[in-house]
Amino acid sequence: MNAEESASGARELPRFFVEWRTLFGQAGADFTPIDYLNQPAGPPFVIAAQWLFCPEFVEYRGCVVMAHRLDAKILDEWFVELDGEVSRIEAVANLVSLYDVFTACDVAAYEADLSQLAHTIARCWRGLLRMEYPERDFQVEVYDDERSHGPEITFFSGRPQG
């Protein structure tokens, strides 16, 4: 996905979805990924996914972190290790690897889809952070190269140094 696609929201249809809708022949030609959700297993997964797309944010010692990632003891250790640099602490504290979200799953068949998912999550986080903290300038970044642990998303105030 290039930057223009990411900014506009245009996305490729996931391979598994395209294969699924062909099972319905011509009747499935107009199906969208929303139609895919209408399966017995769909509601619990979609309901749970809201915590990934729309996390709750909290403040701790000037840092904004996702509430489920708030561990004061660990954050205090990062304050020492990272010389109190809020941006760097936020970047580490808020880093989410999609491989870690799906540790119980074989995600090999979904590599391209996970990359696209990371960009979609980043779009959601940007909007939420802008809405909830209009006075702060947040950067939301996606890492998806040989140096990352699969697709990763993080956010931080301003630009981290170092």
C-alpha positions as semicolon CSV with decimal commas, in nm:
position;residue;x (nm);y (nm);z (nm)
1;M;0,000;0,000;0,000
2;N;0,144;0,334;-0,097
3;A;0,106;0,660;0,096
4;E;-0,172;0,784;-0,133
5;E;-0,379;0,468;-0,077
6;S;-0,317;0,491;0,295
7;A;-0,427;0,855;0,311
8;S;-0,736;0,807;0,095
9;G;-0,852;0,488;0,263
10;A;-0,849;0,287;-0,062
11;R;-0,760;-0,069;0,022
12;E;-0,713;-0,393;-0,161
13;L;-0,966;-0,662;-0,083
14;P;-0,811;-0,938;0,130
15;R;-0,734;-1,256;-0,062
16;F;-0,935;-1,474;0,178
17;F;-1,239;-1,252;0,123
18;V;-1,211;-1,261;-0,257
19;E;-1,188;-1,642;-0,243
20;W;-1,486;-1,661;-0,006
21;R;-1,718;-1,450;-0,219
22;T;-1,646;-1,661;-0,528
23;L;-1,818;-1,949;-0,345
24;F;-2,145;-1,760;-0,404
25;G;-2,096;-1,726;-0,779
26;Q;-2,259;-1,426;-0,944
27;A;-2,469;-1,365;-0,630
28;G;-2,149;-1,285;-0,438
29;A;-2,003;-1,047;-0,695
30;D;-2,121;-0,739;-0,504
31;F;-2,032;-0,867;-0,156
32;T;-1,811;-0,642;0,053
33;P;-1,594;-0,730;0,353
34;I;-1,886;-0,616;0,569
35;D;-2,090;-0,904;0,423
36;Y;-1,812;-1,141;0,533
37;L;-1,876;-1,044;0,895
38;N;-2,227;-1,190;0,877
39;Q;-2,114;-1,533;0,994
40;P;-2,178;-1,702;1,329
41;A;-1,822;-1,641;1,453
42;G;-1,818;-1,279;1,336
43;P;-1,982;-1,074;1,614
44;P;-1,750;-1,166;1,904
45;F;-1,436;-1,097;1,701
46;V;-1,560;-0,767;1,564
47;I;-1,679;-0,655;1,907
48;A;-1,342;-0,742;2,063
49;A;-1,153;-0,569;1,779
50;Q;-1,278;-0,231;1,893
51;W;-1,007;-0,231;2,163
52;L;-0,746;-0,258;1,887
53;F;-0,893;0,007;1,660
54;C;-1,024;0,239;1,930
55;P;-0,811;0,199;2,244
56;E;-0,868;0,397;2,560
57;F;-0,589;0,646;2,625
58;V;-0,464;0,757;2,967
59;E;-0,198;1,000;3,082
60;Y;0,090;0,907;3,307
61;R;0,372;1,149;3,396
62;G;0,307;1,353;3,081
63;C;0,289;1,049;2,854
64;V;-0,021;0,936;2,670
65;V;-0,042;0,558;2,661
66;M;-0,306;0,302;2,580
67;A;-0,483;0,212;2,905
68;H;-0,425;-0,161;2,861
69;R;-0,049;-0,091;2,829
70;L;-0,027;0,120;3,147
71;D;0,212;-0,050;3,387
72;A;0,348;0,223;3,614
73;K;0,649;0,018;3,725
74;I;0,761;-0,049;3,366
75;L;0,693;0,308;3,257
76;D;0,895;0,437;3,552
77;E;1,185;0,216;3,441
78;W;1,160;0,360;3,088
79;F;1,163;0,712;3,232
80;V;1,504;0,631;3,383
81;E;1,637;0,436;3,083
82;L;1,520;0,696;2,827
83;D;1,618;1,004;3,034
84;G;1,255;1,114;3,076
85;E;1,206;1,178;2,702
86;V;0,827;1,158;2,675
87;S;0,820;1,093;2,299
88;R;1,060;0,800;2,321
89;I;0,878;0,653;2,622
90;E;0,543;0,681;2,443
91;A;0,686;0,522;2,127
92;V;0,804;0,218;2,324
93;A;0,501;0,192;2,552
94;N;0,250;0,211;2,266
95;L;0,423;-0,022;2,020
96;V;0,188;-0,297;1,904
97;S;0,312;-0,583;1,689
98;L;0,031;-0,756;1,504
99;Y;0,231;-1,079;1,530
100;D;0,200;-1,046;1,908
101;V;-0,176;-0,985;1,880
102;F;-0,207;-1,312;1,687
103;T;0,048;-1,532;1,868
104;A;-0,191;-1,831;1,871
105;C;-0,247;-1,809;1,494
106;D;-0,054;-1,899;1,182
107;V;-0,057;-1,564;1,002
108;A;0,168;-1,659;0,710
109;A;-0,123;-1,654;0,464
110;Y;-0,219;-1,304;0,580
111;E;0,112;-1,116;0,549
112;A;-0,010;-0,852;0,299
113;D;-0,344;-0,823;0,479
114;L;-0,171;-0,764;0,814
115;S;0,035;-0,484;0,664
116;Q;-0,282;-0,321;0,536
117;L;-0,446;-0,376;0,876
118;A;-0,158;-0,195;1,047
119;H;-0,212;0,109;0,824
120;T;-0,586;0,102;0,892
121;I;-0,530;0,086;1,269
122;A;-0,287;0,379;1,238
123;R;-0,557;0,586;1,062
124;C;-0,798;0,515;1,347
125;W;-0,543;0,606;1,614
126;R;-0,456;0,933;1,435
127;G;-0,817;1,041;1,436
128;L;-0,876;0,941;1,799
129;L;-0,562;1,112;1,924
130;R;-0,646;1,429;1,730
131;M;-0,996;1,427;1,875
132;E;-0,904;1,344;2,236
133;Y;-0,583;1,551;2,258
134;P;-0,629;1,844;2,016
135;E;-0,358;2,045;2,194
136;R;-0,090;1,782;2,129
137;D;0,086;1,686;1,809
138;F;0,103;1,307;1,779
139;Q;0,290;1,099;1,526
140;V;0,143;0,758;1,443
141;E;0,382;0,529;1,261
142;V;0,369;0,187;1,101
143;Y;0,682;-0,025;1,075
144;D;0,678;-0,315;0,834
145;D;1,021;-0,408;0,713
146;E;1,300;-0,653;0,788
147;R;1,386;-0,470;1,112
148;S;1,036;-0,498;1,261
149;H;0,861;-0,792;1,423
150;G;0,596;-0,810;1,152
151;P;0,369;-0,510;1,103
152;E;0,394;-0,277;1,404
153;I;0,208;0,039;1,498
154;T;0,298;0,301;1,757
155;F;0,230;0,661;1,845
156;F;0,412;0,934;2,032
157;S;0,403;1,309;2,096
158;G;0,613;1,506;1,852
159;R;0,931;1,343;1,731
160;P;1,137;1,110;1,951
161;Q;1,506;1,195;1,976
162;G;1,767;0,927;1,937
